[in-house]
PDB file of C-alpha atoms in Angstrom:
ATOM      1  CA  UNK A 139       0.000   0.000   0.000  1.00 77.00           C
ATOM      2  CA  UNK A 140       0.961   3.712  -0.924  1.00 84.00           C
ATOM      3  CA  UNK A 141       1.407   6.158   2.290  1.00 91.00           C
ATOM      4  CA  UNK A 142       2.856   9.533   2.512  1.00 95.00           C
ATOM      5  CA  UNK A 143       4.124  11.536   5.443  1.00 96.00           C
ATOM      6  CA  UNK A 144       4.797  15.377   6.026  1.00 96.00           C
ATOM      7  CA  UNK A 145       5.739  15.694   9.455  1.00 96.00           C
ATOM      8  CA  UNK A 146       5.734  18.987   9.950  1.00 96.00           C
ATOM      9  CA  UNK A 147       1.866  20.470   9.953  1.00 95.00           C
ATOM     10  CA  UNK A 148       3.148  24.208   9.302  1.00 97.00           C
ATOM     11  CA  UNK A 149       6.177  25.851   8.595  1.00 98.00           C
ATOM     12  CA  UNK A 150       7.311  29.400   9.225  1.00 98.00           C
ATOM     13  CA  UNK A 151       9.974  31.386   7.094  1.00 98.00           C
ATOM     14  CA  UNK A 152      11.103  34.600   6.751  1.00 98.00           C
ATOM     15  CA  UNK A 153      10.790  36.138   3.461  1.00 97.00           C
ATOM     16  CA  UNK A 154      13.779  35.730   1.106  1.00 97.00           C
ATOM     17  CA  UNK A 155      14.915  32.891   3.136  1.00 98.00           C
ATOM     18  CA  UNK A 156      15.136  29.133   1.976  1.00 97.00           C
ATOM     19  CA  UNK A 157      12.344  27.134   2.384  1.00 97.00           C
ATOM     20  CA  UNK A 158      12.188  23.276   2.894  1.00 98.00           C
ATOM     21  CA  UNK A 159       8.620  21.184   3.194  1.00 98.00           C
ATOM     22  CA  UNK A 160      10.281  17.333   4.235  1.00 98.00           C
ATOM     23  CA  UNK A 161       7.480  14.438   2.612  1.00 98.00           C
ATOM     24  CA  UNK A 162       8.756  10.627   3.018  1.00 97.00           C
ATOM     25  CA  UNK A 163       6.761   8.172   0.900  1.00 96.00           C
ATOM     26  CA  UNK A 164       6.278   4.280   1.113  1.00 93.00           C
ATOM     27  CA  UNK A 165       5.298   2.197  -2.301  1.00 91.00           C
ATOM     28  CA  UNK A 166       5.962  -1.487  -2.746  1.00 88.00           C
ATOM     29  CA  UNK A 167       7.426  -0.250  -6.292  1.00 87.00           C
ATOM     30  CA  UNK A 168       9.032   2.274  -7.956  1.00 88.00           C
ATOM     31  CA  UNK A 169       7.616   5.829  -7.150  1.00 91.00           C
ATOM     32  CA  UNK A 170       5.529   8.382  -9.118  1.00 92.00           C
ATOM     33  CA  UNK A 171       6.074  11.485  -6.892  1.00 94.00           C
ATOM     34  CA  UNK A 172       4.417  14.702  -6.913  1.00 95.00           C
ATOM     35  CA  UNK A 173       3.787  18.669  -5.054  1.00 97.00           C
ATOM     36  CA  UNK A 174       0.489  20.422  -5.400  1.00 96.00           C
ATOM     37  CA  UNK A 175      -0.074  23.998  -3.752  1.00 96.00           C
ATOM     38  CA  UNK A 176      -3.476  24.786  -2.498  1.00 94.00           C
ATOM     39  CA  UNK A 177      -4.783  28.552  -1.598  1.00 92.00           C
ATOM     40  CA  UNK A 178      -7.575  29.360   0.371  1.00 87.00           C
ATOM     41  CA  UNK A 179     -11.007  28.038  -1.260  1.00 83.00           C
ATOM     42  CA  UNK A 180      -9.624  27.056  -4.534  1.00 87.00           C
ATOM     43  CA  UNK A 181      -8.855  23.215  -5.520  1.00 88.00           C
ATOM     44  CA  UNK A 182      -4.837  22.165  -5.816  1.00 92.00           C
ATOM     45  CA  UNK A 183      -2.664  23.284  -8.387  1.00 93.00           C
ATOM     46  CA  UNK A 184       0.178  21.014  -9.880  1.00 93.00           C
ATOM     47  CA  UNK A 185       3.975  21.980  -9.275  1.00 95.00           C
ATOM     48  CA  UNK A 186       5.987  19.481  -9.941  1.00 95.00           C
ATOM     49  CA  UNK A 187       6.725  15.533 -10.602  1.00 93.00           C
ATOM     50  CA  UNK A 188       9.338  12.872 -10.444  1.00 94.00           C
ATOM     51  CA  UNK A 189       8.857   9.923 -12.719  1.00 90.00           C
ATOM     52  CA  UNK A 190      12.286   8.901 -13.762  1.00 86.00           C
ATOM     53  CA  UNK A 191      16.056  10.565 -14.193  1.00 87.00           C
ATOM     54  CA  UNK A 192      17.739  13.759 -12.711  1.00 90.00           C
ATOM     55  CA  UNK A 193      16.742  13.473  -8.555  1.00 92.00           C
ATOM     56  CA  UNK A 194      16.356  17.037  -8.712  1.00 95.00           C
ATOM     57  CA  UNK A 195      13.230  18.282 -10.387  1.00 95.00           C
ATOM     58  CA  UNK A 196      12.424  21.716 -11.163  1.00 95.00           C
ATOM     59  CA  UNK A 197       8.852  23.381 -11.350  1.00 93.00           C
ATOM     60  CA  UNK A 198       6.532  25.537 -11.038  1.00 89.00           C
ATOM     61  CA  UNK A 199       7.418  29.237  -9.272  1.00 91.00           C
ATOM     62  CA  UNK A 200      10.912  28.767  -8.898  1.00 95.00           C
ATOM     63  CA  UNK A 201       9.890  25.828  -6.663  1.00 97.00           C
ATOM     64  CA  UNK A 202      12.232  22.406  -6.766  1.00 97.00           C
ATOM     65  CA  UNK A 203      12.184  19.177  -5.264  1.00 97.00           C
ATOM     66  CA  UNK A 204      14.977  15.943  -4.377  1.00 95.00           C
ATOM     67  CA  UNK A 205      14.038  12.899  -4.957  1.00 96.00           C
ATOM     68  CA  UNK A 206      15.937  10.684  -2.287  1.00 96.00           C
ATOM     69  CA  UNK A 207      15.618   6.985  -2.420  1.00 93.00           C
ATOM     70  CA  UNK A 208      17.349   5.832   0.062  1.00 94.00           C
ATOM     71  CA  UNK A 209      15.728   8.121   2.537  1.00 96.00           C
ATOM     72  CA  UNK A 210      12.603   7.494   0.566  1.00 96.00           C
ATOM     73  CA  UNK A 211      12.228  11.265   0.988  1.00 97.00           C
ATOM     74  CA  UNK A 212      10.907  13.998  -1.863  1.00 98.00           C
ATOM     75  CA  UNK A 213      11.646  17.692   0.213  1.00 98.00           C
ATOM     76  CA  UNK A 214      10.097  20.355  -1.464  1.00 98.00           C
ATOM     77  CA  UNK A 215      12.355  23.629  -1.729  1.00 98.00           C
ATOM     78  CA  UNK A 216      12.807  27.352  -2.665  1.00 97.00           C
ATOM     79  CA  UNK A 217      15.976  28.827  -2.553  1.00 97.00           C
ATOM     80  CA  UNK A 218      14.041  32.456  -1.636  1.00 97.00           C
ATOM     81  CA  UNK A 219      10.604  32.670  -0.178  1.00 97.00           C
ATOM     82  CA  UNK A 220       8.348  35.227  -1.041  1.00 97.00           C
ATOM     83  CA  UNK A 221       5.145  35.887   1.063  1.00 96.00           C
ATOM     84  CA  UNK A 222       2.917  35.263  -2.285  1.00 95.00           C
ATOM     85  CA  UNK A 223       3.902  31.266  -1.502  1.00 96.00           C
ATOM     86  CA  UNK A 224       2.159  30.583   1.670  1.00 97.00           C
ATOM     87  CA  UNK A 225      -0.269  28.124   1.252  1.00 97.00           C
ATOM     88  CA  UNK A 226      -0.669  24.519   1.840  1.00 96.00           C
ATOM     89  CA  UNK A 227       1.019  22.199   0.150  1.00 97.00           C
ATOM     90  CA  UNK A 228       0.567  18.432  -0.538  1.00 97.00           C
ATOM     91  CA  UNK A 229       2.936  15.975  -1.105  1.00 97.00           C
ATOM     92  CA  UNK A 230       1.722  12.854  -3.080  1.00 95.00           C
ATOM     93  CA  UNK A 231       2.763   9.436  -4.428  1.00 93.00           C
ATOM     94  CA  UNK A 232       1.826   6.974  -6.750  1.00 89.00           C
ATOM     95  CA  UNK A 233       3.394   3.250  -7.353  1.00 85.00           C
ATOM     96  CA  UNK A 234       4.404   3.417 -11.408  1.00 81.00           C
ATOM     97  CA  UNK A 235       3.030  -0.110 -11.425  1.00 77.00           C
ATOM     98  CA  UNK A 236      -0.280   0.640  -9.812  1.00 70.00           C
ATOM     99  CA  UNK A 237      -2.432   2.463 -11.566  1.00 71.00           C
ATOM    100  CA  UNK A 238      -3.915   6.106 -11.607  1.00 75.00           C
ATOM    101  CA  UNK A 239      -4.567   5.614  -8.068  1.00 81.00           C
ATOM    102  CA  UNK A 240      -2.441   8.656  -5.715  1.00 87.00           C
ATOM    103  CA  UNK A 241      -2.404   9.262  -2.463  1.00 89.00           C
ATOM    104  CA  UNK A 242      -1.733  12.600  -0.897  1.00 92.00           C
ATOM    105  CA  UNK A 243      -0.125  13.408   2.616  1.00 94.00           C
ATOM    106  CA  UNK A 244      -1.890  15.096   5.067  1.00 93.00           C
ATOM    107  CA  UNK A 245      -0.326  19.004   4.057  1.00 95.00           C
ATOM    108  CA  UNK A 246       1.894  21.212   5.383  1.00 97.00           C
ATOM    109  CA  UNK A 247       0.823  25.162   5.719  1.00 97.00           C
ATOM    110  CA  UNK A 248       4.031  27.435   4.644  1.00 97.00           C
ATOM    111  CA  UNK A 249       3.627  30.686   6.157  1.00 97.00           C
ATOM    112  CA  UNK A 250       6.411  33.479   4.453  1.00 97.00           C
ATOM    113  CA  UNK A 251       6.697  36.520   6.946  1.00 96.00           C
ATOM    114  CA  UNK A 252       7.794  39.557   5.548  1.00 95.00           C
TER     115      UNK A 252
ATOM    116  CA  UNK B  48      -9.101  24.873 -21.793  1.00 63.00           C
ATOM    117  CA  UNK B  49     -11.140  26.172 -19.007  1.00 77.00           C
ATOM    118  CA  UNK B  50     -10.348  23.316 -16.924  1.00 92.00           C
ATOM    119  CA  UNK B  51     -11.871  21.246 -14.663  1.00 95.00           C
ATOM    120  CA  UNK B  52     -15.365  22.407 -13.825  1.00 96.00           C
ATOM    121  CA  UNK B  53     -17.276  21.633 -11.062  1.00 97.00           C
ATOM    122  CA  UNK B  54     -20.887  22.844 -10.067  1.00 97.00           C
ATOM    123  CA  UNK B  55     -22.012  23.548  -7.691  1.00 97.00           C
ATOM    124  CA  UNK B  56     -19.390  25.475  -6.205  1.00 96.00           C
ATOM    125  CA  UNK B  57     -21.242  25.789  -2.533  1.00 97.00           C
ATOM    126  CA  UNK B  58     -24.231  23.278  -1.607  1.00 97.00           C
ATOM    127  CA  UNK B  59     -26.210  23.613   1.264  1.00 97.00           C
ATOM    128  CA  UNK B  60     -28.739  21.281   1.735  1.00 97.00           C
ATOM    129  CA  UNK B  61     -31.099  19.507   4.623  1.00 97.00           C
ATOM    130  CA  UNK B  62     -30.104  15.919   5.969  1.00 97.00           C
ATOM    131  CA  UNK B  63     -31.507  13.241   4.244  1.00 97.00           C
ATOM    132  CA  UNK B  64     -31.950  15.238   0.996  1.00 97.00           C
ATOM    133  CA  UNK B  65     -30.457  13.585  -2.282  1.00 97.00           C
ATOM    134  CA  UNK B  66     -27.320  15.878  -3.297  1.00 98.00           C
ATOM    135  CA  UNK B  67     -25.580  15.569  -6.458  1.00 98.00           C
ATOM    136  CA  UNK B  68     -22.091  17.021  -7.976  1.00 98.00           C
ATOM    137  CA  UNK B  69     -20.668  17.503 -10.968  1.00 98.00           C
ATOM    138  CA  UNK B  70     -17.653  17.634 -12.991  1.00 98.00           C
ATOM    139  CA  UNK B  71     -16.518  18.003 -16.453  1.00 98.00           C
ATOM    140  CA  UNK B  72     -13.198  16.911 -17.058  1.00 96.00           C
ATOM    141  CA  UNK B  73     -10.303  18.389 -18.992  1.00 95.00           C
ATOM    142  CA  UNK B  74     -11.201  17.272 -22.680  1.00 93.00           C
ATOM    143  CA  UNK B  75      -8.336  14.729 -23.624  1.00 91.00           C
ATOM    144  CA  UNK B  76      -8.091  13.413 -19.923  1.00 92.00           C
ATOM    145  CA  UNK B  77      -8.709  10.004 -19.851  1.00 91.00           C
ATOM    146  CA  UNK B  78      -8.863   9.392 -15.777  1.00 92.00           C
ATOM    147  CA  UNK B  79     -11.307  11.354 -13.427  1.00 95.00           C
ATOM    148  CA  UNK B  80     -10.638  11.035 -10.087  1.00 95.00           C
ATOM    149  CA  UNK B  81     -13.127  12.201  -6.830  1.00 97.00           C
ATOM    150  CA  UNK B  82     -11.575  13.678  -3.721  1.00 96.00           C
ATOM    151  CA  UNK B  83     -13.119  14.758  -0.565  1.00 96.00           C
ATOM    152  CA  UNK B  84     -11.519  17.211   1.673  1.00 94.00           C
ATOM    153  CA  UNK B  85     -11.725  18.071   5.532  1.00 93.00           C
ATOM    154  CA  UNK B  86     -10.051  18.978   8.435  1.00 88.00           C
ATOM    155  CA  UNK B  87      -9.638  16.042   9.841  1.00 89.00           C
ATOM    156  CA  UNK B  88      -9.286  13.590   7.338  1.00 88.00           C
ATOM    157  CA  UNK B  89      -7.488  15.640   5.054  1.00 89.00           C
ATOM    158  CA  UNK B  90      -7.616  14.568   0.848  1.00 92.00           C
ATOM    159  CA  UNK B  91      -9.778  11.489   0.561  1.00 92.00           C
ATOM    160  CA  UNK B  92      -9.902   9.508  -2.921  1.00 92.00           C
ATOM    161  CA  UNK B  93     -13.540   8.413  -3.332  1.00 95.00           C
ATOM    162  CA  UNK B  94     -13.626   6.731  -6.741  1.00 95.00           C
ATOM    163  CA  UNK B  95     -11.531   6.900  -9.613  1.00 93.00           C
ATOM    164  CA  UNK B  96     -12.366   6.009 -13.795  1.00 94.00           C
ATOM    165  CA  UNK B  97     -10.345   5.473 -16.465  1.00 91.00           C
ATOM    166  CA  UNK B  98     -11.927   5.857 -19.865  1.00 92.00           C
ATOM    167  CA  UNK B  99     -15.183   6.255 -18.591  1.00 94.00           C
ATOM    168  CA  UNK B 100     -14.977   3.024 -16.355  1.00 94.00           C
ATOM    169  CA  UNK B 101     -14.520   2.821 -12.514  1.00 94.00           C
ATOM    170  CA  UNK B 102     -11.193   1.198 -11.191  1.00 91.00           C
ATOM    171  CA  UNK B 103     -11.818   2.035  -7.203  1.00 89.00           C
ATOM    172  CA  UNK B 104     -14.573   2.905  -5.682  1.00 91.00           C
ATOM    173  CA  UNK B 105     -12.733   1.573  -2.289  1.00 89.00           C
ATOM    174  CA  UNK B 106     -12.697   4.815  -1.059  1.00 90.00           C
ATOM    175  CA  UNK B 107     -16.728   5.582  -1.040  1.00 93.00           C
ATOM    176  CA  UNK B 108     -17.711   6.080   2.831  1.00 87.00           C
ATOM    177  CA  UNK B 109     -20.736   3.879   2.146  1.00 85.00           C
ATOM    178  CA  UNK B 110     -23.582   2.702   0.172  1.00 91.00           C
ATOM    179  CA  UNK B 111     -24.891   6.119   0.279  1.00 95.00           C
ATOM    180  CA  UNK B 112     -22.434   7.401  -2.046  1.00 97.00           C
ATOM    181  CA  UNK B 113     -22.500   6.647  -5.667  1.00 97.00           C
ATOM    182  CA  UNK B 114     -20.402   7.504  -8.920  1.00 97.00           C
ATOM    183  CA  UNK B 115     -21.081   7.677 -12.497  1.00 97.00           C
ATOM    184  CA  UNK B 116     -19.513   8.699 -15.579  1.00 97.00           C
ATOM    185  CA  UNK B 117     -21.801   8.418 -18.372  1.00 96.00           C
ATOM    186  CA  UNK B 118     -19.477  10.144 -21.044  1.00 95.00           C
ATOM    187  CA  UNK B 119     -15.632  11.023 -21.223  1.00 94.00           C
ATOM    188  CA  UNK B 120     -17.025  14.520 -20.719  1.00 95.00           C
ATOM    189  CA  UNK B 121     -19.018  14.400 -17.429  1.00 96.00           C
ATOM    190  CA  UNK B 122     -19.427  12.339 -14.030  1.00 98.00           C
ATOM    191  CA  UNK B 123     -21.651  12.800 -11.099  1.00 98.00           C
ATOM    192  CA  UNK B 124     -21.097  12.217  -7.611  1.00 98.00           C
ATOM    193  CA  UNK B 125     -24.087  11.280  -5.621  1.00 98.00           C
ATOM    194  CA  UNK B 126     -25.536  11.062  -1.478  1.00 97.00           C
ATOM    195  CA  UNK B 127     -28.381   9.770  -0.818  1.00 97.00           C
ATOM    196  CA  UNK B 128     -29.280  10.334   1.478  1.00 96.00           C
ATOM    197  CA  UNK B 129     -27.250  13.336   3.057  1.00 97.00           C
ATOM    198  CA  UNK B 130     -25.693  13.257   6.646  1.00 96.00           C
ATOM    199  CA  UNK B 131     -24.031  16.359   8.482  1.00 97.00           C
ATOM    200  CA  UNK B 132     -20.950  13.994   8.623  1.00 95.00           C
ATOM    201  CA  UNK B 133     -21.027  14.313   4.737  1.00 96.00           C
ATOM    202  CA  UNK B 134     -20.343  18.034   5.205  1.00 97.00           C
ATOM    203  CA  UNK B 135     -16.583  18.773   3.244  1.00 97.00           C
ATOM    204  CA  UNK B 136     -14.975  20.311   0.210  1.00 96.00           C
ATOM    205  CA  UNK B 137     -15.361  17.907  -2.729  1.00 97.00           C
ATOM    206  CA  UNK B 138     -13.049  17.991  -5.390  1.00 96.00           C
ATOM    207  CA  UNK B 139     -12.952  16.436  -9.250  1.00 97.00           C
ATOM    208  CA  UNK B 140      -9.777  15.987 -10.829  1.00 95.00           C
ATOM    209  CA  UNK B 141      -8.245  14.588 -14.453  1.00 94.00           C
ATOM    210  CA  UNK B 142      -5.499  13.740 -15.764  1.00 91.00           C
ATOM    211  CA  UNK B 143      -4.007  12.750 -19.370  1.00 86.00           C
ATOM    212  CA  UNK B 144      -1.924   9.807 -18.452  1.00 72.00           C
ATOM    213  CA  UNK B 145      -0.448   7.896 -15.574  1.00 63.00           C
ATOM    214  CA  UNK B 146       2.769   9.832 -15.122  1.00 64.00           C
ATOM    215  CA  UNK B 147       0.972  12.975 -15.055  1.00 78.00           C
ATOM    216  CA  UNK B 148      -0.009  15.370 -12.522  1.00 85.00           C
ATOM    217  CA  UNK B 149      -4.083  16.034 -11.557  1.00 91.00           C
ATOM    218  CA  UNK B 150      -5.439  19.051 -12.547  1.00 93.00           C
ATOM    219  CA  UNK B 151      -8.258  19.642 -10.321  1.00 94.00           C
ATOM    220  CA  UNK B 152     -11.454  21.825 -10.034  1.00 95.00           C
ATOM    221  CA  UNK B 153     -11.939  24.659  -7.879  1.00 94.00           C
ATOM    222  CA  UNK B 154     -14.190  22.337  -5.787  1.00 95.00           C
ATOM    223  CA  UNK B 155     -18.014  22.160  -4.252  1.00 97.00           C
ATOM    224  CA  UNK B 156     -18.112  23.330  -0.850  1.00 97.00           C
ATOM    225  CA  UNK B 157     -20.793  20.590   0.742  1.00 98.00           C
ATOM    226  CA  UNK B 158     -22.880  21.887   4.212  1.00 98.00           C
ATOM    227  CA  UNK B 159     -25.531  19.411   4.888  1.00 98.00           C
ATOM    228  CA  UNK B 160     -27.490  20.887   8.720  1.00 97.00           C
TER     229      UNK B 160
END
């Protein structure tokens, strides 16, 4: 079975800082590994994806993400924050051998202070 | 594209009523996922179809819940009847392929009293 886990249930940064949002994943194959952003009242937006290759993957707003097998660990980051990014973002999986079926993490709220 | 579209985008409605939501998909998405959202239980997969037919419905709370997707263009999400407990953001989603992200509607606010 598929889990995900963001340990941390909010995360404060000061604007212009680095950010990190830690996820850890479990699937019984080989991963399918995604962020999505959600803002108040309006459904999740796609950032980024690792299917296969480079371990760091680049999307959306300047955002990236390391894929870390070992660790089985997908940390979102942002080398400066901006207070436009806080929001609450998801961290989800998918086995590549499973089907369409993903399962997202419980969320982490970023808050950016200015 | 306009997206994924989901009406209505708030529901309020009286327990026990029959409530239905609806969603047209991105057109060229072949998978159409349903997602409940709350507090506590965070993002929820109901159901999920793949050209039209549904994969997993493991995630439906219980017979009161039902899913259809006639058409690759539309699906409906059905309670009957309604229970305060039911009360949550619901959310459609597509996608094109299976190494793709969702891309997912702005959502139908539920409030069953």
């Amino acid at each position: 079975a598929q889990s995900v886990a963001q340990p941390e249930d909010q995360v404060n940064v000061a604007e212009g800082n680095p950010l990190t949002v830690k996820c850890t994943y479990s699937v019984s194959g080989n991963p399918y590994l995604f962020w999505y952003v959600q803002y108040p009242n309006r459904g999740l937006q796609f950032l980024l994806k690792y299917i296969t290759g480079d371990n760091l993957v680049k999307g959306s707003y300047g955002f990236e993400a390391e894929f870390n097998k070992s660790q089985t660990s997908f940390h979102l980051k942002k080398p400066s924050a901006l207070v436009s990014d806080s929001a609450l973002y998801f961290c989800a999986v998918r086995d590549a051998g499973g089907g369409f079926k993903t399962i997202f993490g419980a969320g982490t709220r970023l808050f950016v202070k200015a | 594209d306009a997206g994924v579209i989901q009406s209505p985008r708030h529901e309020v409605t009286e327990m026990g009523q029959e409530v239905t939501l609806r969603c047209k998909p991105i057109s060229g998405h072949n998978s159409l996922f349903w997602y409940r959202q709350t507090m506590m239980r965070g993002l929820e997969l109901l159901i999920y179809f793949n050209n039209n037919v549904p994969i997993d419905d493991s995630g439906m709370p219980e017979d009161r819940f039902s899913a259809k997707m006639p058409n690759a263009s539309f699906s409906t999400l059905k309670i009957q009847p309604s229970e305060p407990r039911d009360s949550a953001v619901y959310f459609c989603a597509s996608s094109q392929t299976d190494n793709y992200g969702y891309t997912f509607g702005s959502g139908t606010r539920l409030t069953v009293v």
